[in-house]
Coordinates of C-alpha atoms in Angstrom, one line a residue:
M22 CA 18.3 32.7 -19.7
F23 CA 15.2 30.8 -20.9
I24 CA 16.9 27.5 -19.9
S25 CA 17.7 28.9 -16.5
L26 CA 14.2 30.1 -15.9
R27 CA 12.8 26.8 -17.1
N28 CA 15.0 24.9 -14.7
A29 CA 14.1 27.2 -11.8
F30 CA 10.4 26.7 -12.6
L31 CA 10.8 22.9 -12.6
S32 CA 12.8 23.0 -9.4
G33 CA 10.0 25.1 -7.8
I34 CA 7.5 22.5 -8.9
V35 CA 9.5 19.7 -7.4
V36 CA 9.8 21.6 -4.1
L37 CA 6.2 22.6 -3.9
S38 CA 4.6 19.4 -5.1
P39 CA 4.8 17.4 -1.8
L40 CA 3.4 20.4 0.1
A41 CA 0.6 20.9 -2.4
V42 CA -0.4 17.2 -2.4
T43 CA -0.3 17.1 1.5
V44 CA -2.6 20.2 1.7
W45 CA -4.9 18.7 -0.9
V46 CA -5.2 15.4 0.9
I47 CA -5.9 17.1 4.3
H48 CA -8.5 19.4 2.6
F49 CA -10.2 16.4 1.0
L50 CA -10.3 14.4 4.2
V51 CA -11.6 17.3 6.2
N52 CA -14.4 18.1 3.7
W53 CA -15.2 14.4 3.0
L54 CA -15.3 13.2 6.6
G55 CA -16.7 16.4 7.9
A56 CA -19.6 16.3 5.3
F57 CA -21.5 13.8 7.5
L58 CA -21.8 15.8 10.7
S59 CA -21.2 19.4 9.5
P60 CA -24.8 20.2 8.5
V61 CA -26.0 19.0 11.9
L62 CA -23.6 21.1 13.9
I63 CA -24.1 24.1 11.7
D64 CA -27.9 24.0 12.2
I65 CA -27.2 24.2 16.0
L66 CA -25.4 27.6 15.5
H67 CA -27.1 31.0 15.7
D68 CA -28.0 32.4 12.3
D69 CA -25.4 35.2 12.6
L70 CA -22.7 32.6 12.9
K71 CA -23.6 30.3 10.1
D72 CA -22.1 32.4 7.4
N73 CA -18.7 32.9 9.2
F74 CA -16.0 31.1 7.1
W75 CA -13.7 30.3 10.0
I76 CA -16.5 28.9 12.2
R77 CA -17.7 26.7 9.4
F78 CA -14.2 25.5 8.7
T79 CA -13.6 24.7 12.4
I80 CA -16.9 22.8 12.4
K81 CA -15.7 20.7 9.5
I82 CA -12.5 19.9 11.3
V83 CA -14.5 19.0 14.5
S84 CA -16.9 16.9 12.4
A85 CA -14.0 15.0 10.7
F86 CA -12.5 14.3 14.2
L87 CA -15.9 13.1 15.5
V88 CA -16.3 10.7 12.5
V89 CA -12.8 9.3 13.2
V90 CA -13.8 8.8 16.8
I91 CA -17.0 7.0 15.8
I92 CA -15.2 4.8 13.4
T93 CA -12.6 3.9 15.9
T94 CA -15.2 3.2 18.6
I95 CA -17.1 0.9 16.2
G96 CA -13.9 -0.9 15.5
W97 CA -13.1 -1.3 19.2
L98 CA -16.6 -2.7 19.9
S99 CA -16.3 -5.1 17.0
R100 CA -13.5 -6.8 18.8
R101 CA -15.5 -7.3 22.1
F102 CA -17.9 -10.1 22.8
F103 CA -21.1 -8.1 22.8
G104 CA -20.0 -6.1 19.8
K105 CA -19.4 -9.3 17.8
M106 CA -22.8 -10.5 18.7
L107 CA -24.4 -7.3 17.7
F108 CA -22.6 -7.2 14.4
K109 CA -23.5 -10.8 13.8
K110 CA -27.2 -10.0 14.2
V111 CA -26.8 -7.1 11.8
E112 CA -25.2 -9.3 9.2
Q113 CA -28.0 -11.9 9.6
M114 CA -30.5 -9.2 8.9
I115 CA -28.7 -8.0 5.9
A116 CA -28.4 -11.6 4.6
N117 CA -32.3 -11.6 4.3
V118 CA -32.4 -8.6 2.1
P119 CA -32.2 -9.4 -1.7
I120 CA -29.5 -7.7 -3.7
V121 CA -28.2 -6.0 -0.7
K122 CA -26.9 -9.3 0.7
T123 CA -25.1 -9.9 -2.6
V124 CA -23.3 -6.6 -2.6
Y125 CA -22.5 -6.8 1.1
G126 CA -21.3 -10.4 0.9
T127 CA -19.0 -9.6 -2.1
V128 CA -17.4 -6.6 -0.4
R129 CA -17.1 -8.4 2.9
Q130 CA -15.3 -11.3 1.2
I131 CA -12.8 -9.0 -0.5
I132 CA -12.1 -7.1 2.7
D133 CA -11.7 -10.4 4.7
T134 CA -9.3 -11.7 2.1
F135 CA -6.9 -8.7 2.5
S136 CA -7.3 -8.2 6.2
Q137 CA -6.5 -11.9 7.1
Q138 CA -3.1 -11.6 5.4
K139 CA -0.8 -11.7 8.4
K140 CA 2.3 -11.1 6.4
A141 CA 3.2 -8.9 3.5
V142 CA 2.5 -10.0 -0.1
F143 CA 6.1 -9.5 -0.9
Q144 CA 8.2 -11.7 1.4
K145 CA 11.7 -11.1 0.1
A146 CA 13.6 -9.6 -2.8
I147 CA 15.0 -12.1 -5.2
L148 CA 17.0 -12.4 -8.4
V149 CA 15.7 -14.8 -11.2
E150 CA 16.8 -15.5 -14.7
F151 CA 14.0 -13.7 -16.6
P152 CA 12.9 -13.3 -19.4
R153 CA 15.4 -15.9 -20.5
K154 CA 18.5 -17.7 -19.3
G155 CA 21.5 -15.4 -18.9
L156 CA 19.3 -12.3 -18.2
Y157 CA 18.5 -11.5 -14.6
S158 CA 15.5 -9.6 -13.2
V159 CA 14.9 -8.4 -9.7
G160 CA 11.6 -9.6 -8.3
F161 CA 9.7 -10.5 -5.1
L162 CA 9.0 -13.9 -3.6
T163 CA 5.3 -14.1 -2.8
S164 CA 4.6 -17.7 -1.8
E165 CA 5.4 -21.4 -2.5
S166 CA 3.3 -22.8 -5.3
S167 CA 0.6 -25.2 -4.4
G168 CA -2.2 -27.1 -6.0
E169 CA -2.0 -28.2 -9.6
V170 CA 1.0 -26.0 -10.5
Q171 CA 3.1 -27.8 -7.8
F172 CA 1.6 -31.2 -8.7
R173 CA 2.6 -30.9 -12.5
T174 CA 6.2 -30.0 -11.8
D175 CA 9.1 -32.2 -10.7
Q176 CA 10.4 -29.9 -8.0
V177 CA 9.5 -27.3 -5.5
V178 CA 8.3 -24.2 -7.3
I179 CA 8.2 -20.7 -5.9
N180 CA 5.7 -18.0 -7.0
A181 CA 7.6 -14.8 -7.9
F182 CA 6.4 -11.4 -9.1
I183 CA 8.6 -9.5 -11.5
P184 CA 7.6 -5.8 -11.7
T185 CA 8.0 -3.6 -14.7
T186 CA 10.1 -0.4 -14.8
P187 CA 9.3 2.4 -13.9
N188 CA 5.7 1.3 -13.1
P189 CA 6.0 -1.5 -10.6
T190 CA 2.2 -2.0 -10.3
S191 CA 2.3 -4.1 -13.4
G192 CA 4.5 -7.1 -14.0
F193 CA 4.7 -10.9 -14.5
L194 CA 3.9 -13.9 -12.3
V195 CA 6.5 -16.5 -12.8
M196 CA 6.8 -19.9 -11.2
V197 CA 10.5 -20.5 -10.6
P198 CA 12.2 -23.7 -9.2
K199 CA 13.4 -23.0 -5.7
S200 CA 16.9 -24.1 -6.6
E201 CA 17.1 -21.4 -9.3
I202 CA 16.2 -18.5 -7.1
I203 CA 18.9 -16.2 -5.8
E204 CA 17.9 -14.6 -2.6
L205 CA 18.9 -10.9 -2.1
D206 CA 19.9 -9.3 1.2
M207 CA 18.5 -5.9 0.2
S208 CA 15.1 -4.9 1.7
I209 CA 11.9 -4.9 -0.3
G210 CA 12.0 -1.1 -0.2
D211 CA 15.5 -0.8 -1.6
A212 CA 14.6 -3.4 -4.3
M213 CA 11.5 -1.3 -5.3
K214 CA 13.7 1.8 -5.5
L215 CA 16.1 0.0 -7.8
I216 CA 13.2 -1.1 -10.1
I217 CA 11.4 2.2 -10.2
S218 CA 14.6 4.2 -10.9
G219 CA 15.6 1.8 -13.7
G220 CA 18.7 0.9 -12.0
A221 CA 19.9 4.4 -11.1
V222 CA 19.4 4.0 -7.4
V223 CA 21.4 1.0 -6.3
P224 CA 21.7 -0.1 -2.6
Q225 CA 25.3 -0.4 -1.5
F226 CA 26.7 -3.9 -0.9
D227 CA 29.6 -4.9 1.4
P228 CA 31.5 -7.9 -0.1
E229 CA 33.1 -8.7 3.2
T230 CA 30.0 -9.1 5.2
K231 CA 27.8 -10.0 2.2
R232 CA 25.2 -7.6 3.5
T233 CA 23.4 -4.6 1.9
V234 CA 23.9 -1.4 3.8
A235 CA 21.5 1.5 4.0
V236 CA 23.6 4.0 2.1
H237 CA 22.9 4.1 -1.7
R238 CA 25.8 3.5 -4.0
D239 CA 26.5 6.1 -6.6
P240 CA 25.4 4.9 -10.0
S241 CA 28.7 6.1 -11.4
D242 CA 30.7 3.9 -9.1
A243 CA 32.4 1.2 -11.2
S244 CA 32.8 -1.3 -8.4
A245 CA 30.3 -4.1 -8.7
P246 CA 28.9 -6.0 -5.8
S247 CA 29.6 -9.6 -5.2
A248 CA 26.9 -12.1 -6.4
P249 CA 24.5 -13.2 -3.7
T250 CA 24.1 -16.8 -2.8
S251 CA 21.2 -19.0 -3.7
I252 CA 18.8 -20.2 -1.0
E253 CA 19.0 -23.8 -0.1

């Protein structure tokens, strides 16, 4: 009976967790974004209405919406000619303020670095022999090596990120010769599921078409997929 109750409790947590997190995120956004304009709008109200919970909560929602509209409007103006000129003047003024210009310049450089990336960091799922010959690891192709790394090698070298399991936020950067990389047909999302699950969630592979299909193969299935081909 204890085991049954424990399993039921854990199942309840699994079912309610997504809903609880969603409610928490919405509550956080409403309170955080609404905090900027809520005091202003509440002061406009009559004294008898200021203590009403539902009115105050509605004002927070309206305030959050107005903040989103303001941010969107600023973003829209920043793409127009006069908007660009205005923001350029503001940046010039900030550049003349000690300390502030250092903080602003650093943050701006970081944001520009990420915003100017036109394509995803992970370009394709790949298979490489890592951490030694004969052992294979699923990784992601990030870019072609350049600079001194490419100059010091005798062949074209590819930058690959090999995530760890089950936490893919950490991993290893390896420089692999292009001829030794095995390109996978599975999507980056399917490859990430494979890594996070420790190999329990495997995307199904059709040997005839040599393509990965959307349906996940049962881990207990003994049939092994055909080996993918290397990129030329």
